[in-house]
Short mmCIF file of C-alpha atoms in Angstrom, two decimals:
data_model
loop_
_atom_site.label_atom_id
_atom_site.label_comp_id
_atom_site.label_asym_id
_atom_site.label_seq_id
_atom_site.Cartn_x
_atom_site.Cartn_y
_atom_site.Cartn_z
CA MET A 109 21.69 24.81 17.10
CA GLU A 110 22.42 22.85 20.28
CA LEU A 111 19.59 20.77 21.70
CA ASN A 112 21.05 19.58 24.99
CA ARG A 113 21.58 20.92 28.46
CA LEU A 114 23.92 18.24 29.80
CA ASN A 115 24.83 20.22 32.89
CA GLU A 116 21.19 20.19 34.08
CA PHE A 117 20.82 16.57 35.05
CA GLY A 118 22.46 14.79 37.97
CA LYS A 119 24.64 11.76 38.14
CA GLY A 120 24.40 8.71 40.27
CA GLU A 121 21.23 7.05 38.95
CA PRO A 122 21.36 3.26 39.34
CA GLU A 123 22.62 1.52 36.23
CA PRO A 124 20.65 -1.30 34.66
CA PRO A 125 21.91 -4.62 36.00
CA LEU A 126 24.18 -6.68 33.78
CA VAL A 127 22.44 -9.87 32.72
CA HIS A 128 24.54 -13.01 32.82
CA ASN A 129 23.57 -16.18 31.05
CA GLY A 130 24.92 -19.66 30.98
CA SER A 131 22.59 -21.87 29.03
CA GLY A 132 23.28 -21.49 25.31
CA PRO A 133 23.15 -19.18 22.29
CA SER A 134 19.37 -18.57 22.38
CA LEU A 135 19.39 -17.62 26.05
CA ALA A 136 22.52 -15.57 25.52
CA ARG A 137 20.89 -13.59 22.73
CA LYS A 138 17.79 -13.07 24.84
CA ALA A 139 19.92 -11.78 27.70
CA GLU A 140 21.71 -9.38 25.33
CA GLU A 141 18.38 -8.09 24.06
CA GLU A 142 17.16 -7.52 27.62
CA GLN A 143 20.39 -5.69 28.42
CA GLU A 144 20.07 -3.51 25.31
CA ARG A 145 16.43 -2.76 26.12
CA ALA A 146 17.34 -1.70 29.66
CA TRP A 147 20.15 0.59 28.49
CA LYS A 148 17.97 2.02 25.75
CA GLN A 149 15.32 3.01 28.27
CA LYS A 150 17.94 4.59 30.54
CA ILE A 151 19.63 6.57 27.71
CA HIS A 152 16.23 7.56 26.31
CA GLN A 153 15.11 8.91 29.70
CA LYS A 154 18.32 10.91 30.12
CA LEU A 155 18.06 12.19 26.55
CA MET A 156 14.53 13.45 27.13
CA LYS A 157 15.77 15.41 30.15
CA VAL A 158 18.34 17.30 28.11
CA LEU A 159 16.41 17.73 24.85
CA ASP A 160 14.64 20.92 23.91
CA LEU A 161 11.72 19.35 22.04
CA SER A 162 10.37 22.68 20.81
CA LEU A 163 13.70 23.40 19.15
CA LEU A 164 13.93 19.87 17.80
CA GLY A 165 10.70 20.41 15.87
CA THR A 166 12.22 23.34 13.98
CA LEU A 167 15.12 21.32 12.58
CA GLY A 168 15.18 19.26 9.42
CA LYS A 169 15.12 15.50 9.85
CA GLU A 170 18.80 15.00 8.98
CA GLU A 171 19.98 17.70 11.37
CA ALA A 172 17.72 16.43 14.16
CA GLU A 173 19.03 12.88 13.66
CA ARG A 174 22.63 14.14 13.71
CA GLN A 175 22.16 16.00 16.98
CA LEU A 176 20.31 13.09 18.59
CA GLN A 177 23.15 10.77 17.58
CA GLU A 178 25.75 13.17 18.95
CA ILE A 179 23.98 13.59 22.30
CA GLY A 180 23.23 9.86 22.56
CA GLN A 181 26.87 8.93 21.96
CA ARG A 182 27.97 11.46 24.59
CA LEU A 183 25.57 10.04 27.15
CA MET A 184 26.71 6.49 26.41
CA ALA A 185 30.35 7.49 26.83
CA GLU A 186 29.59 9.09 30.20
CA GLU A 187 27.76 5.95 31.35
CA SER A 188 30.52 3.64 30.00
CA ILE A 189 27.87 1.14 28.97
CA PRO A 190 29.23 -2.40 28.38
CA LEU A 191 27.88 -2.83 24.85
CA SER A 192 29.49 -3.27 21.45
CA LEU A 193 29.65 -0.46 18.89
CA THR A 194 26.96 -2.21 16.82
CA ALA A 195 24.63 -2.45 19.82
CA ARG A 196 25.22 1.23 20.66
CA GLN A 197 24.40 2.27 17.10
CA ARG A 198 21.28 0.11 17.21
CA ILE A 199 20.13 1.78 20.44
CA ILE A 200 20.68 5.26 18.99
CA ARG A 201 18.76 4.31 15.85
CA GLN A 202 15.84 3.04 17.94
CA ILE A 203 15.81 6.21 20.02
CA GLN A 204 15.81 8.33 16.83
CA ASP A 205 12.87 6.29 15.54
CA ASP A 206 10.98 6.78 18.81
CA ILE A 207 11.51 10.54 18.90
CA LEU A 208 11.34 11.43 15.20
CA GLY A 209 9.50 8.51 13.59
CA LEU A 210 7.15 5.66 14.38
CA GLY A 211 9.35 3.75 16.79
CA PRO A 212 9.59 -0.02 16.22
CA LEU A 213 7.55 0.31 13.02
CA GLU A 214 10.27 2.25 11.17
CA PRO A 215 12.28 -0.84 10.08
CA LEU A 216 9.05 -2.47 8.87
CA LEU A 217 8.06 0.63 6.89
CA ALA A 218 11.52 0.60 5.27
CA ASP A 219 11.05 -3.01 4.12
CA LYS A 220 9.55 -2.80 0.63
CA SER A 221 8.51 -6.47 0.69
CA ILE A 222 5.91 -5.76 3.40
CA ALA A 223 2.41 -4.92 2.16
CA ASP A 224 0.55 -4.62 5.50
CA ILE A 225 1.56 -4.02 9.10
CA LEU A 226 -0.93 -5.22 11.72
CA VAL A 227 -0.36 -4.28 15.37
CA ASN A 228 -2.51 -6.33 17.76
CA GLY A 229 -1.41 -4.70 21.00
CA HIS A 230 2.06 -3.54 22.00
CA ASP A 231 3.72 -6.98 21.91
CA SER A 232 2.04 -8.64 18.92
CA ILE A 233 2.89 -7.38 15.42
CA TYR A 234 2.18 -9.19 12.14
CA VAL A 235 3.12 -8.28 8.57
CA GLU A 236 1.98 -9.48 5.17
CA ARG A 237 4.64 -10.58 2.71
CA ASN A 238 3.79 -12.06 -0.66
CA GLY A 239 0.15 -12.37 0.33
CA LYS A 240 0.82 -14.29 3.56
CA LEU A 241 0.76 -13.17 7.20
CA GLU A 242 3.72 -13.74 9.49
CA LYS A 243 4.57 -12.58 13.00
CA VAL A 244 7.67 -10.41 13.41
CA ASP A 245 10.05 -10.15 16.35
CA VAL A 246 9.28 -6.49 16.97
CA SER A 247 7.33 -4.92 19.82
CA PHE A 248 6.53 -1.71 21.65
CA HIS A 249 7.57 -1.22 25.28
CA SER A 250 3.98 -0.88 26.47
CA ASP A 251 0.48 0.14 25.45
CA THR A 252 1.41 3.71 26.39
CA HIS A 253 4.33 3.60 23.93
CA LEU A 254 2.00 2.35 21.20
CA LEU A 255 -0.62 5.00 22.04
CA ASN A 256 2.03 7.72 21.73
CA ILE A 257 2.94 6.51 18.23
CA ILE A 258 -0.74 6.32 17.21
CA ASP A 259 -1.30 9.84 18.50
CA ARG A 260 1.72 11.08 16.53
CA ILE A 261 0.33 9.54 13.33
CA VAL A 262 -3.18 10.96 13.64
CA SER A 263 -2.16 14.39 14.91
CA SER A 264 0.16 14.84 11.93
CA VAL A 265 -2.89 14.83 9.62
CA GLY A 266 -5.07 16.98 11.84
CA ARG A 267 -7.08 14.15 13.40
CA ARG A 268 -7.49 13.17 17.04
CA ILE A 269 -7.94 9.92 18.91
CA ASP A 270 -9.03 9.55 22.53
CA GLU A 271 -11.76 7.88 24.59
CA SER A 272 -14.41 10.17 23.12
CA SER A 273 -13.24 9.42 19.57
CA PRO A 274 -11.54 5.98 19.75
CA MET A 275 -11.44 5.18 16.02
CA VAL A 276 -9.60 7.02 13.27
CA ASP A 277 -8.51 6.68 9.66
CA ALA A 278 -5.38 8.57 8.67
CA ARG A 279 -2.58 8.59 6.12
CA LEU A 280 1.18 8.54 6.56
CA LYS A 281 3.43 10.98 4.71
CA ASP A 282 4.21 8.32 2.09
CA GLY A 283 0.49 7.79 1.41
CA SER A 284 0.07 4.55 3.39
CA ARG A 285 -3.42 4.07 4.86
CA VAL A 286 -3.70 3.84 8.63
CA ASN A 287 -6.58 2.66 10.80
CA ALA A 288 -6.34 2.84 14.59
CA ILE A 289 -8.76 1.82 17.32
CA ILE A 290 -8.07 2.15 21.03
CA PRO A 291 -9.75 1.18 24.32
CA PRO A 292 -12.53 1.05 25.35
CA LEU A 293 -13.47 -0.30 21.89
CA ALA A 294 -10.27 -2.36 21.60
CA VAL A 295 -10.55 -4.78 24.51
CA ASP A 296 -6.97 -6.09 24.65
CA GLY A 297 -5.10 -2.86 23.96
CA PRO A 298 -4.60 -0.38 21.08
CA LEU A 299 -4.84 -1.76 17.53
CA LEU A 300 -3.13 -0.32 14.47
CA SER A 301 -3.36 -1.38 10.82
CA ILE A 302 -1.17 0.08 8.08
CA ARG A 303 -1.85 -0.66 4.41
CA ARG A 304 1.43 0.13 2.70
CA PHE A 305 1.63 2.60 -0.16
CA SER A 306 3.62 1.35 -3.13
CA ILE A 307 6.25 3.95 -4.00
CA GLY A 308 6.87 2.61 -7.48
CA ARG A 309 3.74 2.35 -9.57
CA LEU A 310 3.26 -1.19 -10.86
CA SER A 311 3.12 -1.70 -14.59
CA MET A 312 1.07 -4.22 -16.52
CA GLU A 313 4.31 -6.10 -17.21
CA ALA A 314 4.90 -6.41 -13.46
CA LEU A 315 1.40 -7.83 -12.96
CA MET A 316 2.05 -10.39 -15.68
CA GLU A 317 5.31 -11.41 -13.99
CA LYS A 318 3.44 -11.88 -10.71
CA GLY A 319 0.90 -14.15 -12.43
CA THR A 320 -2.04 -11.75 -12.02
CA LEU A 321 -2.99 -12.08 -15.70
CA THR A 322 -1.57 -12.96 -19.12
CA ALA A 323 -0.35 -10.84 -22.03
CA PRO A 324 -3.43 -11.39 -24.29
CA ILE A 325 -5.83 -10.42 -21.48
CA ALA A 326 -3.65 -7.43 -20.61
CA GLY A 327 -3.95 -6.29 -24.23
CA LEU A 328 -7.74 -6.64 -24.06
CA LEU A 329 -7.90 -4.57 -20.85
CA GLU A 330 -5.83 -1.84 -22.47
CA SER A 331 -8.26 -1.77 -25.40
CA ILE A 332 -11.22 -1.59 -22.99
CA VAL A 333 -9.77 1.47 -21.23
CA ARG A 334 -8.75 3.24 -24.44
CA GLY A 335 -12.20 2.47 -25.88
CA ARG A 336 -13.82 4.35 -22.97
CA LEU A 337 -15.82 1.44 -21.57
CA ASN A 338 -16.99 1.75 -17.97
CA VAL A 339 -15.16 -0.74 -15.75
CA LEU A 340 -16.04 -2.17 -12.34
CA ILE A 341 -13.29 -4.05 -10.46
CA SER A 342 -14.64 -6.44 -7.85
CA GLY A 343 -12.84 -8.48 -5.21
CA GLY A 344 -12.24 -9.17 -1.54
CA THR A 345 -10.04 -7.30 0.94
CA GLY A 346 -6.41 -7.25 -0.14
CA SER A 347 -7.15 -8.91 -3.48
CA GLY A 348 -5.42 -6.18 -5.52
CA LYS A 349 -8.40 -4.10 -6.68
CA THR A 350 -6.70 -0.73 -6.21
CA THR A 351 -3.47 -2.01 -7.74
CA LEU A 352 -5.30 -3.17 -10.88
CA LEU A 353 -7.20 0.14 -11.02
CA ASN A 354 -3.89 1.99 -10.83
CA VAL A 355 -2.46 -0.03 -13.70
CA LEU A 356 -5.57 0.35 -15.88
CA SER A 357 -5.61 4.12 -15.29
CA GLY A 358 -2.20 4.26 -16.93
CA PHE A 359 -3.89 3.53 -20.29
CA VAL A 360 -6.02 6.69 -20.13
CA PRO A 361 -4.75 9.14 -22.81
CA ASP A 362 -2.81 12.18 -21.57
CA ASN A 363 -5.20 14.64 -23.22
CA GLU A 364 -8.14 13.71 -20.97
CA ARG A 365 -9.16 15.41 -17.71
CA ILE A 366 -9.45 12.85 -14.91
CA VAL A 367 -11.09 13.41 -11.52
CA THR A 368 -10.25 10.84 -8.81
CA ILE A 369 -12.38 10.48 -5.68
CA GLU A 370 -11.17 8.44 -2.68
CA ASP A 371 -11.68 8.00 1.03
CA SER A 372 -7.91 7.85 1.43
CA ALA A 373 -5.84 8.93 -1.57
CA GLU A 374 -3.99 5.90 -2.98
CA LEU A 375 -4.18 6.21 -6.75
CA GLN A 376 -0.97 7.21 -8.51
CA LEU A 377 -2.06 8.50 -11.87
CA GLN A 378 0.75 9.77 -14.08
CA GLN A 379 -1.28 11.80 -16.55
CA PRO A 380 -0.69 15.59 -16.59
CA HIS A 381 -4.36 16.54 -16.09
CA VAL A 382 -5.48 14.81 -12.90
CA VAL A 383 -7.63 16.34 -10.16
CA ARG A 384 -7.49 14.42 -6.86
CA LEU A 385 -10.30 14.68 -4.32
CA GLU A 386 -10.42 13.10 -0.86
CA THR A 387 -13.23 12.80 1.66
CA ARG A 388 -13.17 14.50 5.07
CA PRO A 389 -14.50 12.94 8.30
CA PRO A 390 -16.65 14.92 10.74
CA ASN A 391 -14.92 17.02 13.39
CA ILE A 392 -15.29 16.59 17.14
CA GLU A 393 -18.65 18.39 16.97
CA ASN A 394 -19.78 15.91 14.30
CA LYS A 395 -19.79 18.64 11.66
CA GLY A 396 -17.89 19.34 8.48
CA GLU A 397 -18.04 15.84 6.99
CA VAL A 398 -17.58 15.59 3.22
CA THR A 399 -18.61 12.21 1.81
CA GLN A 400 -17.75 10.47 -1.44
CA ARG A 401 -21.27 11.21 -2.62
CA ASP A 402 -20.67 14.94 -2.10
CA LEU A 403 -17.45 14.71 -4.09
CA VAL A 404 -18.99 12.68 -6.93
CA ARG A 405 -21.78 15.24 -7.26
CA ASN A 406 -19.29 18.11 -7.21
CA SER A 407 -17.02 16.40 -9.75
CA LEU A 408 -19.80 16.55 -12.34
CA ARG A 409 -19.40 20.34 -12.28
CA MET A 410 -15.64 20.10 -12.85
CA ARG A 411 -15.84 19.13 -16.53
CA PRO A 412 -14.23 15.66 -16.17
CA ASP A 413 -13.63 13.38 -19.13
CA ARG A 414 -13.43 10.42 -16.75
CA ILE A 415 -14.29 9.92 -13.10
CA ILE A 416 -12.37 7.34 -11.10
CA VAL A 417 -13.79 6.42 -7.68
CA GLY A 418 -11.29 4.52 -5.55
CA GLU A 419 -13.99 2.38 -3.97
CA VAL A 420 -17.79 2.59 -3.97
CA ARG A 421 -19.12 1.91 -0.47
CA GLY A 422 -22.51 3.58 -0.11
CA ALA A 423 -24.95 6.12 -1.47
CA GLU A 424 -22.40 7.53 -3.93
CA ALA A 425 -23.12 4.45 -6.10
CA LEU A 426 -26.24 6.15 -7.49
CA ASP A 427 -24.37 9.31 -8.49
CA MET A 428 -21.57 7.21 -9.99
CA LEU A 429 -24.09 5.29 -12.14
CA GLN A 430 -25.70 8.52 -13.30
CA ALA A 431 -22.30 9.95 -14.21
CA MET A 432 -21.48 6.84 -16.27
CA ASN A 433 -24.85 7.17 -18.01
CA THR A 434 -24.53 10.87 -18.80
CA GLY A 435 -21.41 11.29 -20.89
CA HIS A 436 -18.62 10.32 -18.52
CA ASP A 437 -17.88 7.05 -20.28
CA GLY A 438 -14.55 5.43 -19.56
CA SER A 439 -15.04 5.82 -15.80
CA MET A 440 -13.76 3.19 -13.37
CA THR A 441 -14.34 2.12 -9.78
CA THR A 442 -13.88 -0.80 -7.38
CA LEU A 443 -16.01 -2.47 -4.72
CA HIS A 444 -15.92 -5.42 -2.33
CA ALA A 445 -17.65 -8.54 -3.65
CA ASN A 446 -16.81 -12.22 -4.03
CA ALA A 447 -18.25 -12.65 -7.54
CA PRO A 448 -19.28 -10.44 -10.49
CA ARG A 449 -22.96 -11.17 -9.92
CA ASP A 450 -22.58 -10.30 -6.23
CA ALA A 451 -20.97 -7.02 -7.25
CA LEU A 452 -24.07 -5.97 -9.18
CA THR A 453 -26.29 -6.95 -6.25
CA ARG A 454 -24.16 -4.85 -3.92
CA ILE A 455 -24.47 -1.82 -6.19
CA GLU A 456 -28.23 -2.34 -6.25
CA ASN A 457 -28.27 -2.43 -2.43
CA MET A 458 -26.09 0.69 -2.19
CA VAL A 459 -28.44 2.61 -4.48
CA SER A 460 -31.30 1.56 -2.19
CA MET A 461 -29.36 3.13 0.72
CA THR A 462 -30.00 6.56 -0.77
CA GLY A 463 -33.67 6.23 0.13
CA THR A 464 -34.68 6.41 -3.52
CA THR A 465 -38.15 5.17 -4.42
CA MET A 466 -37.00 3.79 -7.77
CA PRO A 467 -38.37 0.31 -8.50
CA VAL A 468 -35.84 -2.52 -8.48
CA LYS A 469 -36.12 -3.00 -12.25
CA ALA A 470 -35.28 0.66 -12.85
CA ILE A 471 -32.19 0.41 -10.61
CA ARG A 472 -31.02 -2.72 -12.41
CA SER A 473 -31.60 -1.03 -15.74
CA GLN A 474 -29.35 1.84 -14.61
CA VAL A 475 -26.65 -0.63 -13.56
CA ALA A 476 -26.86 -2.56 -16.83
CA SER A 477 -26.69 0.64 -18.86
CA ALA A 478 -23.83 2.21 -16.88
CA ILE A 479 -21.32 -0.63 -16.44
CA ASP A 480 -19.79 -2.38 -19.45
CA VAL A 481 -17.17 -4.72 -17.97
CA VAL A 482 -16.73 -6.39 -14.57
CA LEU A 483 -13.27 -7.65 -13.59
CA GLN A 484 -13.13 -10.09 -10.67
CA VAL A 485 -9.86 -10.32 -8.74
CA GLU A 486 -8.99 -12.78 -6.00
CA ARG A 487 -6.20 -13.35 -3.51
CA GLN A 488 -5.57 -17.07 -3.62
CA GLU A 489 -4.26 -19.23 -0.80
CA ASP A 490 -0.67 -19.14 -2.12
CA GLY A 491 -0.72 -15.34 -1.79
CA THR A 492 -1.04 -14.64 -5.53
CA ARG A 493 -3.45 -11.88 -6.47
CA ARG A 494 -5.08 -12.94 -9.70
CA LEU A 495 -7.68 -11.74 -12.19
CA VAL A 496 -10.04 -14.73 -12.20
CA SER A 497 -12.89 -13.56 -14.44
CA VAL A 498 -13.60 -11.00 -17.17
CA GLN A 499 -17.31 -10.47 -17.78
CA GLU A 500 -19.34 -8.20 -20.05
CA ILE A 501 -22.74 -6.83 -19.04
CA ASN A 502 -25.11 -7.35 -21.96
CA GLY A 503 -28.28 -5.64 -20.75
CA MET A 504 -31.62 -6.67 -19.29
CA GLU A 505 -33.82 -9.70 -19.88
CA GLY A 506 -36.99 -9.14 -17.94
CA ASP A 507 -35.93 -8.16 -14.42
CA VAL A 508 -32.50 -9.78 -14.65
CA ILE A 509 -29.17 -8.24 -15.69
CA THR A 510 -27.52 -10.53 -18.22
CA MET A 511 -23.76 -11.11 -18.21
CA SER A 512 -21.34 -12.99 -20.44
CA GLU A 513 -18.05 -14.36 -19.16
CA LEU A 514 -15.25 -13.81 -21.68
CA PHE A 515 -12.29 -15.31 -19.80
CA ASN A 516 -11.79 -17.18 -16.56
CA PHE A 517 -8.93 -18.71 -14.62
CA ARG A 518 -9.32 -22.46 -14.34
CA ARG A 519 -7.54 -24.11 -11.45
CA VAL A 520 -6.14 -27.60 -11.83
CA GLY A 521 -4.51 -28.01 -8.42
CA ARG A 522 -1.47 -27.00 -6.38
CA ASP A 523 2.18 -27.94 -6.75
CA GLU A 524 4.54 -29.27 -4.08
CA GLU A 525 5.32 -25.75 -2.88
CA GLY A 526 1.64 -24.93 -2.45
CA LYS A 527 1.43 -22.70 -5.54
CA VAL A 528 -1.90 -22.65 -7.33
CA ILE A 529 -1.68 -24.23 -10.79
CA GLY A 530 -4.08 -23.24 -13.54
CA HIS A 531 -4.55 -21.48 -16.84
CA TYR A 532 -6.74 -18.85 -18.48
CA LYS A 533 -9.46 -20.05 -20.80
CA ALA A 534 -11.58 -18.11 -23.27
CA THR A 535 -15.26 -19.07 -23.20
CA GLY A 536 -15.75 -18.56 -26.94
CA ILE A 537 -18.14 -15.59 -26.56
CA VAL A 538 -17.31 -12.55 -28.68
CA PRO A 539 -18.26 -9.48 -26.62
CA ARG A 540 -20.71 -6.91 -27.90
CA PHE A 541 -18.15 -4.19 -27.25
CA HIS A 542 -15.88 -5.70 -29.91
CA GLU A 543 -17.76 -3.74 -32.61
CA HIS A 544 -17.66 -0.61 -30.44
CA LEU A 545 -13.86 -0.87 -30.17
CA HIS A 546 -13.55 -1.52 -33.91
CA GLN A 547 -15.51 1.66 -34.65
CA ARG A 548 -13.08 3.62 -32.50
CA GLY A 549 -10.14 2.22 -34.46
CA ILE A 550 -9.02 -0.16 -31.72
CA ALA A 551 -8.22 -3.56 -33.17
CA VAL A 552 -8.91 -6.63 -31.03
CA PRO A 553 -8.34 -9.92 -32.90
CA LEU A 554 -11.31 -12.27 -32.87
CA SER A 555 -8.89 -15.18 -32.29
CA LEU A 556 -8.44 -13.86 -28.74
CA PHE A 557 -11.96 -15.09 -27.91
CA ASP A 558 -11.53 -18.52 -29.51
CA PRO A 559 -12.47 -21.27 -27.03
CA ASP A 560 -9.25 -23.10 -27.95
CA PHE A 561 -7.30 -20.11 -26.66
CA GLU A 562 -5.32 -21.09 -23.58
CA ASP A 563 -2.47 -19.54 -21.69
#
């Protein structure tokens, strides 16, 4: 198939002016970039005149890229542009990204070291690498260019974004989460946030190498999952809650039926019997919404052995607690909280959001009965995501939920490179679930809980 109609456009358009410099290497490079940008815009405009976009959409990506490259090279030859072969190839690649992909974001999406991409307007883009934010030398041509890319993202998943609906959550083809917000809500121009999707599922060994936890604690967590204890993972934004949940889910036996419920599907379970459910936002008429609470309720009719909720945010907390209390032991979920005790308070508040008339003591009793273990994760100032506390919920004493900390991470300072220094310390408390695991044939050595244990 041929996509161009080269004989349909005229000649004689003014060429971009050549930019001369005379001050030094930095100014010279800047002048070259300006020259490339000008030629890119000119070639892109000519290309759009000769492209049949409806036909382009019917081709596979490789064939579309090949034809775009062929037409782009032909146009460049006709214009006799004064650029090197490398610069010409770079321009063609950028044009391919603009037409077929996500424009300037494509190189960032290809960089596996980047965890988050944050676009604060067309000329301000930040990324997160190794837990730290840094600005990158990448930009869109204009707010209109950025809006076109945002529209392409959201329309590909059947969503829309405009002045009447200026906020949207979506998902890229690779599973990365996307949030976009445009004017009039975004005062200084369109905003785009992309939480990268990890292609390769992290293993417990990888987490240990990154310093998230130690081998003895990893062994305990594996025993907790295999022993079908209900686990709550608590932490702040970007602290690694979903990553830890992914890793722990890998310890679920293959013969169990697992139902996962998420706002935006991120979990990468490898078991053969997994049912994945995802919420649906309301349509333009504000109808058709399916919430996490709807999905949790429905999952109870799907004969699950375990229910995994990506993140508890609202009224679904009550249904999740009831599921954990009615035979779906071994379930797991995450939520935002800065401490294990705060996590329980948040669940209590979320249950209250349902409008239930249950007394506070009854709600706390449900929480204490449903959740067995709380894992607190934290992103520390050196960028390391670390499990900082392992706590067991013991039950109720009066109106208070009692908890016992089994392990914690004790900081002792920072080294010359700014890395957090510390070690894990057992508190000396033997958890009540130790006997439960023993009865299930899961051996956990008592020496693991010795207060002299350090790592």
